[in-house]
PDB file of C-alpha atoms and ligand atoms in Angstrom:
ATOM      1  CA  MET A   1     -21.480 -21.307   4.716  1.00  0.00           C
ATOM      2  CA  GLY A   2     -19.307 -23.883   6.335  1.00  0.00           C
ATOM      3  CA  VAL A   3     -15.968 -23.733   6.913  1.00  0.00           C
ATOM      4  CA  ALA A   4     -15.150 -27.044   6.521  1.00  0.00           C
ATOM      5  CA  SER A   5     -16.215 -26.824   2.627  1.00  0.00           C
ATOM      6  CA  LEU A   6     -13.637 -24.148   1.885  1.00  0.00           C
ATOM      7  CA  GLU A   7     -10.961 -25.248  -0.097  1.00  0.00           C
ATOM      8  CA  ARG A   8      -7.827 -22.776   0.545  1.00  0.00           C
ATOM      9  CA  SER A   9      -6.338 -22.551  -2.585  1.00  0.00           C
ATOM     10  CA  SER A  10      -3.670 -19.745  -1.519  1.00  0.00           C
ATOM     11  CA  VAL A  11      -0.315 -19.985  -1.076  1.00  0.00           C
ATOM     12  CA  THR A  12       0.254 -18.236   1.889  1.00  0.00           C
ATOM     13  CA  PRO A  13       2.816 -19.439   4.023  1.00  0.00           C
ATOM     14  CA  LYS A  14       1.063 -21.601   6.646  1.00  0.00           C
ATOM     15  CA  ASP A  15       4.224 -19.986   9.488  1.00  0.00           C
ATOM     16  CA  LEU A  16       3.043 -16.121   8.468  1.00  0.00           C
ATOM     17  CA  THR A  17       2.423 -14.168  11.181  1.00  0.00           C
ATOM     18  CA  ILE A  18       0.420 -10.834  10.949  1.00  0.00           C
ATOM     19  CA  THR A  19       1.987  -8.251  13.810  1.00  0.00           C
ATOM     20  CA  PRO A  20       0.165  -4.931  14.228  1.00  0.00           C
ATOM     21  CA  ARG A  21       3.000  -2.882  15.356  1.00  0.00           C
ATOM     22  CA  ASP A  22       1.253   0.019  17.286  1.00  0.00           C
ATOM     23  CA  ARG A  23       4.076   3.017  16.540  1.00  0.00           C
ATOM     24  CA  ARG A  24       3.863   6.515  16.374  1.00  0.00           C
ATOM     25  CA  PHE A  25       6.520   8.423  14.338  1.00  0.00           C
ATOM     26  CA  GLY A  26       7.317  12.067  13.795  1.00  0.00           C
ATOM     27  CA  ARG A  27       5.536  13.312  17.047  1.00  0.00           C
ATOM     28  CA  GLU A  28       8.307  15.240  18.629  1.00  0.00           C
ATOM     29  CA  ASP A  29       9.586  17.205  15.492  1.00  0.00           C
ATOM     30  CA  ARG A  30       8.598  19.355  13.126  1.00  0.00           C
ATOM     31  CA  THR A  31       8.926  17.450   9.374  1.00  0.00           C
ATOM     32  CA  PRO A  32      11.116  19.744   7.081  1.00  0.00           C
ATOM     33  CA  ARG A  33       9.442  21.268   4.209  1.00  0.00           C
ATOM     34  CA  TRP A  34      11.225  19.097   1.666  1.00  0.00           C
ATOM     35  CA  TRP A  35      12.063  16.168   4.571  1.00  0.00           C
ATOM     36  CA  HIS A  36      13.179  13.212   1.500  1.00  0.00           C
ATOM     37  CA  GLY A  37      16.793  15.004   1.428  1.00  0.00           C
ATOM     38  CA  GLY A  38      15.827  18.487   0.596  1.00  0.00           C
ATOM     39  CA  ASN A  39      14.957  17.391  -2.538  1.00  0.00           C
ATOM     40  CA  PRO A  40      10.836  18.823  -3.770  1.00  0.00           C
ATOM     41  CA  CYS A  41      10.066  16.797  -6.349  1.00  0.00           C
ATOM     42  CA  LEU A  42      10.961  13.346  -3.949  1.00  0.00           C
ATOM     43  CA  SER A  43       8.542  15.261  -1.041  1.00  0.00           C
ATOM     44  CA  ALA A  44       6.037  15.537  -3.176  1.00  0.00           C
ATOM     45  CA  PHE A  45       6.097  12.332  -4.710  1.00  0.00           C
ATOM     46  CA  PHE A  46       6.025  10.392  -0.955  1.00  0.00           C
ATOM     47  CA  ASN A  47       3.345  13.269   0.370  1.00  0.00           C
ATOM     48  CA  CYS A  48       1.290  12.658  -2.720  1.00  0.00           C
ATOM     49  CA  LEU A  49       1.375   8.622  -1.614  1.00  0.00           C
ATOM     50  CA  SER A  50       0.984   9.571   1.982  1.00  0.00           C
ATOM     51  CA  ALA A  51      -2.546  11.897   0.965  1.00  0.00           C
ATOM     52  CA  THR A  52      -4.362   8.921  -0.063  1.00  0.00           C
ATOM     53  CA  PHE A  53      -3.887   6.294   2.922  1.00  0.00           C
ATOM     54  CA  PRO A  54      -6.380   7.663   5.399  1.00  0.00           C
ATOM     55  CA  LYS A  55      -9.051   8.006   2.933  1.00  0.00           C
ATOM     56  CA  GLY A  56      -8.032   4.601   0.644  1.00  0.00           C
ATOM     57  CA  GLU A  57      -7.116   2.495   3.907  1.00  0.00           C
ATOM     58  CA  ALA A  58     -10.332   2.933   4.822  1.00  0.00           C
ATOM     59  CA  PHE A  59     -11.947   1.830   1.414  1.00  0.00           C
ATOM     60  CA  PHE A  60      -9.646  -1.440   1.784  1.00  0.00           C
ATOM     61  CA  VAL A  61     -10.435  -2.249   5.139  1.00  0.00           C
ATOM     62  CA  ASP A  62     -14.371  -1.912   4.403  1.00  0.00           C
ATOM     63  CA  SER A  63     -14.201  -3.903   0.810  1.00  0.00           C
ATOM     64  CA  VAL A  64     -12.663  -6.923   2.372  1.00  0.00           C
ATOM     65  CA  ARG A  65     -14.637  -6.874   5.559  1.00  0.00           C
ATOM     66  CA  GLN A  66     -17.329  -7.276   3.570  1.00  0.00           C
ATOM     67  CA  TYR A  67     -17.135 -10.781   2.646  1.00  0.00           C
ATOM     68  CA  ARG A  68     -15.421 -11.454   5.388  1.00  0.00           C
ATOM     69  CA  ASP A  69     -18.048 -14.386   6.043  1.00  0.00           C
ATOM     70  CA  GLN A  70     -16.769 -16.270   2.804  1.00  0.00           C
ATOM     71  CA  ALA A  71     -13.419 -16.575   4.821  1.00  0.00           C
ATOM     72  CA  ASP A  72     -12.347 -19.775   6.392  1.00  0.00           C
ATOM     73  CA  GLU A  73     -10.534 -19.425   9.828  1.00  0.00           C
ATOM     74  CA  ARG A  74      -7.690 -18.570   9.818  1.00  0.00           C
ATOM     75  CA  LEU A  75      -8.020 -16.244   6.806  1.00  0.00           C
ATOM     76  CA  ALA A  76     -10.730 -14.220   9.384  1.00  0.00           C
ATOM     77  CA  GLY A  77      -8.251 -14.006  11.813  1.00  0.00           C
ATOM     78  CA  GLU A  78      -5.662 -12.390   9.391  1.00  0.00           C
ATOM     79  CA  ILE A  79      -8.668  -9.860   8.200  1.00  0.00           C
ATOM     80  CA  ARG A  80      -8.553  -8.909  11.714  1.00  0.00           C
ATOM     81  CA  ALA A  81      -5.118  -8.443  11.722  1.00  0.00           C
ATOM     82  CA  PHE A  82      -5.013  -6.418   8.271  1.00  0.00           C
ATOM     83  CA  THR A  83      -7.962  -4.469   9.474  1.00  0.00           C
ATOM     84  CA  THR A  84      -5.591  -3.298  12.190  1.00  0.00           C
ATOM     85  CA  GLN A  85      -2.663  -2.314  10.440  1.00  0.00           C
ATOM     86  CA  GLU A  86      -4.275  -0.432   7.839  1.00  0.00           C
ATOM     87  CA  VAL A  87      -6.301   1.435  11.074  1.00  0.00           C
ATOM     88  CA  ILE A  88      -2.672   2.411  12.610  1.00  0.00           C
ATOM     89  CA  HIS A  89      -1.361   3.020   9.173  1.00  0.00           C
ATOM     90  CA  SER A  90      -4.098   5.580   8.706  1.00  0.00           C
ATOM     91  CA  ARG A  91      -3.538   7.215  12.064  1.00  0.00           C
ATOM     92  CA  GLU A  92       0.182   7.500  11.090  1.00  0.00           C
ATOM     93  CA  HIS A  93      -0.005   8.743   8.038  1.00  0.00           C
ATOM     94  CA  LEU A  94      -2.845  11.539   9.523  1.00  0.00           C
ATOM     95  CA  ALA A  95      -0.194  12.760  11.300  1.00  0.00           C
ATOM     96  CA  PHE A  96       2.571  12.754   8.789  1.00  0.00           C
ATOM     97  CA  ASN A  97      -0.006  14.682   6.231  1.00  0.00           C
ATOM     98  CA  ARG A  98      -0.734  17.064   9.294  1.00  0.00           C
ATOM     99  CA  ARG A  99       2.962  17.988   9.667  1.00  0.00           C
ATOM    100  CA  ALA A 100       2.795  18.584   5.397  1.00  0.00           C
ATOM    101  CA  ALA A 101       0.561  20.775   6.407  1.00  0.00           C
ATOM    102  CA  ASP A 102       2.266  22.486   9.079  1.00  0.00           C
ATOM    103  CA  ALA A 103       4.832  22.779   6.543  1.00  0.00           C
ATOM    104  CA  GLY A 104       2.731  24.774   4.705  1.00  0.00           C
ATOM    105  CA  TYR A 105       1.313  22.598   2.046  1.00  0.00           C
ATOM    106  CA  ASP A 106      -2.449  21.918   1.006  1.00  0.00           C
ATOM    107  CA  LEU A 107      -3.422  18.720   0.865  1.00  0.00           C
ATOM    108  CA  ALA A 108      -7.246  18.998  -0.274  1.00  0.00           C
ATOM    109  CA  ARG A 109      -7.344  19.416  -4.143  1.00  0.00           C
ATOM    110  CA  LEU A 110      -5.447  15.703  -3.770  1.00  0.00           C
ATOM    111  CA  GLU A 111      -7.774  13.861  -0.960  1.00  0.00           C
ATOM    112  CA  LYS A 112     -10.980  15.181  -3.296  1.00  0.00           C
ATOM    113  CA  LYS A 113      -9.294  13.348  -6.123  1.00  0.00           C
ATOM    114  CA  VAL A 114      -8.881  10.279  -4.101  1.00  0.00           C
ATOM    115  CA  GLU A 115     -12.699  11.089  -2.573  1.00  0.00           C
ATOM    116  CA  GLU A 116     -13.876  11.338  -6.033  1.00  0.00           C
ATOM    117  CA  ARG A 117     -12.238   7.580  -7.580  1.00  0.00           C
ATOM    118  CA  LEU A 118     -13.466   5.912  -4.273  1.00  0.00           C
ATOM    119  CA  ALA A 119     -16.969   7.472  -4.582  1.00  0.00           C
ATOM    120  CA  LEU A 120     -17.004   5.939  -7.962  1.00  0.00           C
ATOM    121  CA  THR A 121     -15.772   2.592  -7.038  1.00  0.00           C
ATOM    122  CA  ARG A 122     -18.067   2.319  -4.202  1.00  0.00           C
ATOM    123  CA  SER A 123     -21.138   3.256  -6.500  1.00  0.00           C
ATOM    124  CA  LYS A 124     -19.904  -0.339  -8.318  1.00  0.00           C
ATOM    125  CA  PRO A 125     -20.829  -4.031  -6.940  1.00  0.00           C
ATOM    126  CA  PRO A 126     -19.124  -4.979  -4.294  1.00  0.00           C
ATOM    127  CA  ILE A 127     -16.720  -7.391  -5.674  1.00  0.00           C
ATOM    128  CA  VAL A 128     -15.231  -4.395  -7.986  1.00  0.00           C
ATOM    129  CA  SER A 129     -13.938  -2.714  -4.800  1.00  0.00           C
ATOM    130  CA  LEU A 130     -12.844  -5.929  -3.634  1.00  0.00           C
ATOM    131  CA  ALA A 131     -10.992  -6.277  -7.113  1.00  0.00           C
ATOM    132  CA  ALA A 132      -9.743  -2.764  -6.867  1.00  0.00           C
ATOM    133  CA  THR A 133      -8.328  -3.865  -3.203  1.00  0.00           C
ATOM    134  CA  MET A 134      -6.485  -6.896  -4.780  1.00  0.00           C
ATOM    135  CA  ALA A 135      -4.956  -4.811  -7.445  1.00  0.00           C
ATOM    136  CA  LEU A 136      -4.089  -1.774  -4.836  1.00  0.00           C
ATOM    137  CA  GLU A 137      -2.791  -3.856  -2.053  1.00  0.00           C
ATOM    138  CA  HIS A 138      -0.507  -5.707  -4.883  1.00  0.00           C
ATOM    139  CA  PHE A 139       0.490  -2.032  -5.637  1.00  0.00           C
ATOM    140  CA  THR A 140       1.354  -1.173  -2.566  1.00  0.00           C
ATOM    141  CA  ALA A 141       3.028  -4.348  -1.764  1.00  0.00           C
ATOM    142  CA  ILE A 142       5.615  -3.776  -4.471  1.00  0.00           C
ATOM    143  CA  LEU A 143       6.224  -0.520  -3.493  1.00  0.00           C
ATOM    144  CA  ALA A 144       7.018  -1.700   0.059  1.00  0.00           C
ATOM    145  CA  HIS A 145       9.221  -4.430  -1.551  1.00  0.00           C
ATOM    146  CA  GLU A 146      11.221  -2.145  -3.532  1.00  0.00           C
ATOM    147  CA  LEU A 147      11.320   0.540  -0.481  1.00  0.00           C
ATOM    148  CA  LEU A 148      12.962  -1.934   1.968  1.00  0.00           C
ATOM    149  CA  LYS A 149      14.983  -3.985  -0.569  1.00  0.00           C
ATOM    150  CA  ASN A 150      16.580  -0.758  -2.070  1.00  0.00           C
ATOM    151  CA  PRO A 151      17.980   1.667   0.474  1.00  0.00           C
ATOM    152  CA  ARG A 152      18.784   4.066  -1.764  1.00  0.00           C
ATOM    153  CA  HIS A 153      14.333   4.962  -2.147  1.00  0.00           C
ATOM    154  CA  LEU A 154      14.627   6.723   1.196  1.00  0.00           C
ATOM    155  CA  ALA A 155      18.404   7.578   1.826  1.00  0.00           C
ATOM    156  CA  GLY A 156      18.352  11.407   2.717  1.00  0.00           C
ATOM    157  CA  ALA A 157      14.719  11.054   4.278  1.00  0.00           C
ATOM    158  CA  ASP A 158      14.713  12.989   7.780  1.00  0.00           C
ATOM    159  CA  ARG A 159      15.009  10.096  10.097  1.00  0.00           C
ATOM    160  CA  ALA A 160      11.201  10.053  11.578  1.00  0.00           C
ATOM    161  CA  SER A 161       9.512   9.966   8.299  1.00  0.00           C
ATOM    162  CA  GLY A 162      11.894   6.887   6.802  1.00  0.00           C
ATOM    163  CA  ASP A 163      11.442   4.909   9.679  1.00  0.00           C
ATOM    164  CA  LEU A 164       7.346   6.065   9.197  1.00  0.00           C
ATOM    165  CA  TRP A 165       7.473   4.494   5.482  1.00  0.00           C
ATOM    166  CA  ARG A 166       9.753   1.602   6.206  1.00  0.00           C
ATOM    167  CA  TRP A 167       7.252   0.846   9.147  1.00  0.00           C
ATOM    168  CA  HIS A 168       4.209   0.951   6.494  1.00  0.00           C
ATOM    169  CA  ALA A 169       6.165  -0.937   3.987  1.00  0.00           C
ATOM    170  CA  VAL A 170       7.484  -4.419   6.491  1.00  0.00           C
ATOM    171  CA  GLU A 171       3.555  -4.432   7.443  1.00  0.00           C
ATOM    172  CA  GLU A 172       2.233  -3.992   3.562  1.00  0.00           C
ATOM    173  CA  ILE A 173       3.968  -6.941   2.559  1.00  0.00           C
ATOM    174  CA  GLU A 174       2.851  -9.054   5.814  1.00  0.00           C
ATOM    175  CA  HIS A 175      -0.745  -8.705   5.071  1.00  0.00           C
ATOM    176  CA  LYS A 176       0.144  -8.839   0.690  1.00  0.00           C
ATOM    177  CA  GLY A 177      -2.007 -11.746   0.440  1.00  0.00           C
ATOM    178  CA  VAL A 178      -5.220 -11.012   2.452  1.00  0.00           C
ATOM    179  CA  ALA A 179      -7.199  -9.001  -0.140  1.00  0.00           C
ATOM    180  CA  TYR A 180      -6.078 -11.452  -2.677  1.00  0.00           C
ATOM    181  CA  ASP A 181      -6.749 -13.959  -0.629  1.00  0.00           C
ATOM    182  CA  THR A 182     -10.424 -13.040   0.397  1.00  0.00           C
ATOM    183  CA  TRP A 183     -10.502 -12.613  -3.505  1.00  0.00           C
ATOM    184  CA  LEU A 184     -10.275 -16.154  -3.921  1.00  0.00           C
ATOM    185  CA  ALA A 185     -12.696 -17.125  -1.129  1.00  0.00           C
ATOM    186  CA  ALA A 186     -15.263 -14.398  -2.997  1.00  0.00           C
ATOM    187  CA  THR A 187     -14.934 -15.900  -6.282  1.00  0.00           C
ATOM    188  CA  ARG A 188     -14.347 -19.733  -5.824  1.00  0.00           C
ATOM    189  CA  ASP A 189     -17.097 -19.968  -7.937  1.00  0.00           C
ATOM    190  CA  TRP A 190     -16.556 -18.220 -10.809  1.00  0.00           C
ATOM    191  CA  SER A 191     -14.028 -19.614 -14.148  1.00  0.00           C
ATOM    192  CA  ARG A 192     -10.773 -18.834 -14.423  1.00  0.00           C
ATOM    193  CA  TYR A 193     -11.035 -16.829 -17.077  1.00  0.00           C
ATOM    194  CA  ARG A 194     -13.904 -14.678 -15.616  1.00  0.00           C
ATOM    195  CA  ARG A 195     -11.461 -14.110 -12.579  1.00  0.00           C
ATOM    196  CA  TRP A 196      -8.263 -13.301 -14.690  1.00  0.00           C
ATOM    197  CA  LYS A 197     -10.491 -10.857 -17.186  1.00  0.00           C
ATOM    198  CA  VAL A 198     -11.989  -9.504 -14.386  1.00  0.00           C
ATOM    199  CA  LYS A 199      -9.012  -9.132 -11.807  1.00  0.00           C
ATOM    200  CA  ALA A 200      -6.682  -7.988 -15.307  1.00  0.00           C
ATOM    201  CA  MET A 201      -9.150  -5.169 -16.262  1.00  0.00           C
ATOM    202  CA  VAL A 202      -9.231  -3.694 -12.484  1.00  0.00           C
ATOM    203  CA  MET A 203      -5.525  -3.678 -12.329  1.00  0.00           C
ATOM    204  CA  LEU A 204      -4.760  -2.012 -15.789  1.00  0.00           C
ATOM    205  CA  TYR A 205      -7.659   0.597 -14.571  1.00  0.00           C
ATOM    206  CA  VAL A 206      -6.132   1.007 -11.324  1.00  0.00           C
ATOM    207  CA  THR A 207      -3.108   0.973 -12.628  1.00  0.00           C
ATOM    208  CA  ARG A 208      -3.929   4.186 -14.866  1.00  0.00           C
ATOM    209  CA  ASN A 209      -5.452   6.463 -12.388  1.00  0.00           C
ATOM    210  CA  PHE A 210      -2.432   5.838  -9.931  1.00  0.00           C
ATOM    211  CA  VAL A 211       0.151   7.081 -12.502  1.00  0.00           C
ATOM    212  CA  VAL A 212      -1.998   9.663 -13.535  1.00  0.00           C
ATOM    213  CA  ASP A 213      -3.242  11.186 -10.107  1.00  0.00           C
ATOM    214  CA  ARG A 214       0.030  10.679  -8.587  1.00  0.00           C
ATOM    215  CA  THR A 215       2.062  12.274 -11.177  1.00  0.00           C
ATOM    216  CA  ALA A 216      -0.510  15.540 -11.172  1.00  0.00           C
ATOM    217  CA  GLY A 217      -0.884  15.033  -6.834  1.00  0.00           C
ATOM    218  CA  ALA A 218       3.066  15.650  -6.929  1.00  0.00           C
ATOM    219  CA  LEU A 219       2.950  18.325 -10.024  1.00  0.00           C
ATOM    220  CA  GLU A 220       0.190  20.797  -7.482  1.00  0.00           C
ATOM    221  CA  LEU A 221       2.377  20.174  -4.484  1.00  0.00           C
ATOM    222  CA  LEU A 222       5.523  21.648  -6.750  1.00  0.00           C
ATOM    223  CA  ARG A 223       3.092  24.303  -7.896  1.00  0.00           C
ATOM    224  CA  GLN A 224       2.743  25.106  -4.352  1.00  0.00           C
ATOM    225  CA  ASP A 225       6.654  25.142  -4.218  1.00  0.00           C
ATOM    226  CA  GLY A 226       6.247  27.534  -6.753  1.00  0.00           C
ATOM    227  CA  ILE A 227       8.202  24.654  -9.110  1.00  0.00           C
ATOM    228  CA  THR A 228       5.925  24.573 -12.504  1.00  0.00           C
ATOM    229  CA  GLY A 229       6.080  23.487 -16.067  1.00  0.00           C
ATOM    230  CA  LEU A 230       8.804  21.726 -17.415  1.00  0.00           C
ATOM    231  CA  ARG A 231      11.219  22.661 -14.490  1.00  0.00           C
ATOM    232  CA  ALA A 232       8.296  20.489 -12.494  1.00  0.00           C
ATOM    233  CA  TRP A 233       7.730  17.717 -14.930  1.00  0.00           C
ATOM    234  CA  LEU A 234      11.210  16.885 -15.626  1.00  0.00           C
ATOM    235  CA  PRO A 235      12.937  16.236 -12.723  1.00  0.00           C
ATOM    236  CA  LEU A 236       9.574  14.945 -11.331  1.00  0.00           C
ATOM    237  CA  MET A 237       9.657  12.001 -13.807  1.00  0.00           C
ATOM    238  CA  TRP A 238      13.323  11.632 -13.303  1.00  0.00           C
ATOM    239  CA  VAL A 239      12.685  10.405  -9.516  1.00  0.00           C
ATOM    240  CA  MET A 240       9.445   8.699 -10.493  1.00  0.00           C
ATOM    241  CA  TRP A 241      10.858   6.328 -13.874  1.00  0.00           C
ATOM    242  CA  GLY A 242      14.704   7.038 -13.487  1.00  0.00           C
ATOM    243  CA  ARG A 243      16.799   6.966 -10.461  1.00  0.00           C
ATOM    244  CA  PRO A 244      15.679   6.541  -7.645  1.00  0.00           C
ATOM    245  CA  GLY A 245      13.129   5.736 -10.182  1.00  0.00           C
ATOM    246  CA  LEU A 246      10.816   3.971  -7.380  1.00  0.00           C
ATOM    247  CA  MET A 247       8.340   3.295 -10.128  1.00  0.00           C
ATOM    248  CA  ARG A 248      10.461   1.879 -12.734  1.00  0.00           C
ATOM    249  CA  LYS A 249      11.678  -0.711  -9.962  1.00  0.00           C
ATOM    250  CA  ILE A 250       8.501  -1.796  -9.646  1.00  0.00           C
ATOM    251  CA  PHE A 251       7.474  -2.974 -13.155  1.00  0.00           C
ATOM    252  CA  ALA A 252       8.994  -6.514 -13.348  1.00  0.00           C
ATOM    253  CA  ASN A 253       6.824  -7.373 -10.314  1.00  0.00           C
ATOM    254  CA  TRP A 254       3.779  -5.849 -11.183  1.00  0.00           C
ATOM    255  CA  ALA A 255       3.136  -7.510 -14.776  1.00  0.00           C
ATOM    256  CA  LYS A 256       3.859 -10.331 -12.613  1.00  0.00           C
ATOM    257  CA  PHE A 257       0.264  -9.917 -11.585  1.00  0.00           C
ATOM    258  CA  PHE A 258      -1.426 -11.149 -15.090  1.00  0.00           C
ATOM    259  CA  LEU A 259       0.600 -14.308 -15.220  1.00  0.00           C
ATOM    260  CA  PRO A 260      -1.802 -17.468 -14.542  1.00  0.00           C
ATOM    261  CA  GLY A 261      -1.202 -18.669 -11.084  1.00  0.00           C
ATOM    262  CA  PHE A 262      -0.134 -15.407  -9.768  1.00  0.00           C
ATOM    263  CA  HIS A 263      -0.196 -14.870  -5.707  1.00  0.00           C
ATOM    264  CA  PRO A 264       1.376 -12.278  -3.728  1.00  0.00           C
ATOM    265  CA  TRP A 265       3.327 -15.144  -1.802  1.00  0.00           C
ATOM    266  CA  ASN A 266       4.782 -16.981  -4.894  1.00  0.00           C
ATOM    267  CA  GLU A 267       7.428 -14.465  -3.815  1.00  0.00           C
ATOM    268  CA  ASP A 268       8.018 -15.438   0.094  1.00  0.00           C
ATOM    269  CA  ASP A 269      10.171 -12.204   0.844  1.00  0.00           C
ATOM    270  CA  ARG A 270       9.628 -12.060   4.691  1.00  0.00           C
ATOM    271  CA  ALA A 271      13.448 -11.767   4.866  1.00  0.00           C
ATOM    272  CA  LEU A 272      12.711  -8.333   4.103  1.00  0.00           C
ATOM    273  CA  ILE A 273      10.838  -8.130   6.980  1.00  0.00           C
ATOM    274  CA  ALA A 274      13.068  -9.892   9.543  1.00  0.00           C
ATOM    275  CA  GLY A 275      15.678  -7.443   8.772  1.00  0.00           C
ATOM    276  CA  TRP A 276      13.767  -4.575  10.411  1.00  0.00           C
ATOM    277  CA  ASP A 277      12.288  -6.928  13.161  1.00  0.00           C
ATOM    278  CA  SER A 278      15.605  -7.700  14.642  1.00  0.00           C
ATOM    279  CA  GLU A 279      16.495  -3.645  14.131  1.00  0.00           C
ATOM    280  CA  TYR A 280      13.540  -2.285  15.979  1.00  0.00           C
ATOM    281  CA  ASP A 281      12.521  -5.620  18.480  1.00  0.00           C
ATOM    282  CA  TYR A 282       8.999  -5.579  17.399  1.00  0.00           C
ATOM    283  CA  LEU A 283       8.887  -8.927  19.762  1.00  0.00           C
ATOM    284  CA  LYS A 284       8.902  -7.383  23.053  1.00  0.00           C
ATOM    285  CA  GLU A 285       5.971  -5.803  22.660  1.00  0.00           C
ATOM    286  CA  PRO A 286       3.222  -7.200  24.914  1.00  0.00           C
ATOM    287  CA  PRO A 287       1.568  -9.884  23.827  1.00  0.00           C
ATOM    288  CA  ALA A 288      -1.367  -8.862  22.938  1.00  0.00           C
ATOM    289  CA  LYS A 289      -0.151  -6.593  20.871  1.00  0.00           C
ATOM    290  CA  ARG A 290       0.673  -9.232  18.765  1.00  0.00           C
ATOM    291  CA  VAL A 291      -1.973 -11.451  16.290  1.00  0.00           C
ATOM    292  CA  ARG A 292      -1.075 -15.045  15.512  1.00  0.00           C
ATOM    293  CA  THR A 293      -2.450 -16.573  12.451  1.00  0.00           C
ATOM    294  CA  ALA A 294      -0.578 -19.335  11.434  1.00  0.00           C
ATOM    295  CA  GLY A 295      -3.080 -22.183  11.703  1.00  0.00           C
TER     296      GLY A 295
HETATM  297 FE1  FE2 B 301      -1.134   0.356   5.058  1.00  0.00          FE
HETATM  298 FE1  FE2 B 302      -2.077  -2.655   2.699  1.00  0.00          FE
END
């Protein structure tokens, strides 16, 4: 496929850079069991999210790379940077998950559920995996946006854990268009209606699974804390959907996915990243660590 023949219908900013920030978090100290401000529900919800990342991000990378021959030069560079970022995220979340295990949690049931979901998706044609990745990457990007925009969500987290989640959020925003642009390239011969229908159906399916599985996973971790029944349910629902209400806060951005003309970069939220970069000064890292994707 000639690169020149591909027309780029994406609105990804021309001056976007995707920068893998090879950092390590929390290796020195033990993480408290209820690291999120002593709140078992918030700790359970984030632990449960983290349990999905190592397997989930490997799946995202595989799904996108299956279509890298469809990508133009610029997107191919973005796919490489996205891959590097996701691989480092998985390393750090594996370490975070080990600290949760050291604090006494058994994540095996949660990880098994993730594997089952991924195995089912992998058994379908590769475009289904790419569509699922595109939908879940939108999910992670809007979670990331909300986490960075509203410090309330990580207020009370221990320093290393809070930094880990903010660092991950920064890079999820940065590469939020990669799976979407790969999907646009892979389905460029499809009708608009077919694209929209598949994308909408897959989003509804992964959203249903996300809400059901993350709720069940958090309840399982609370059960391991000895908190069950309504004593688990009510406060968990409150932190997810009430206050700080991460799930409630992402709803409007989630719904935008279904609008005609949606693209993750219709909202350029790099200002949220800029604040973080100036705080941590990654730009002093060796140039080899920085992957420039601008055309
Ligand atoms: Fe990630
Ligand atoms: Fe991602």
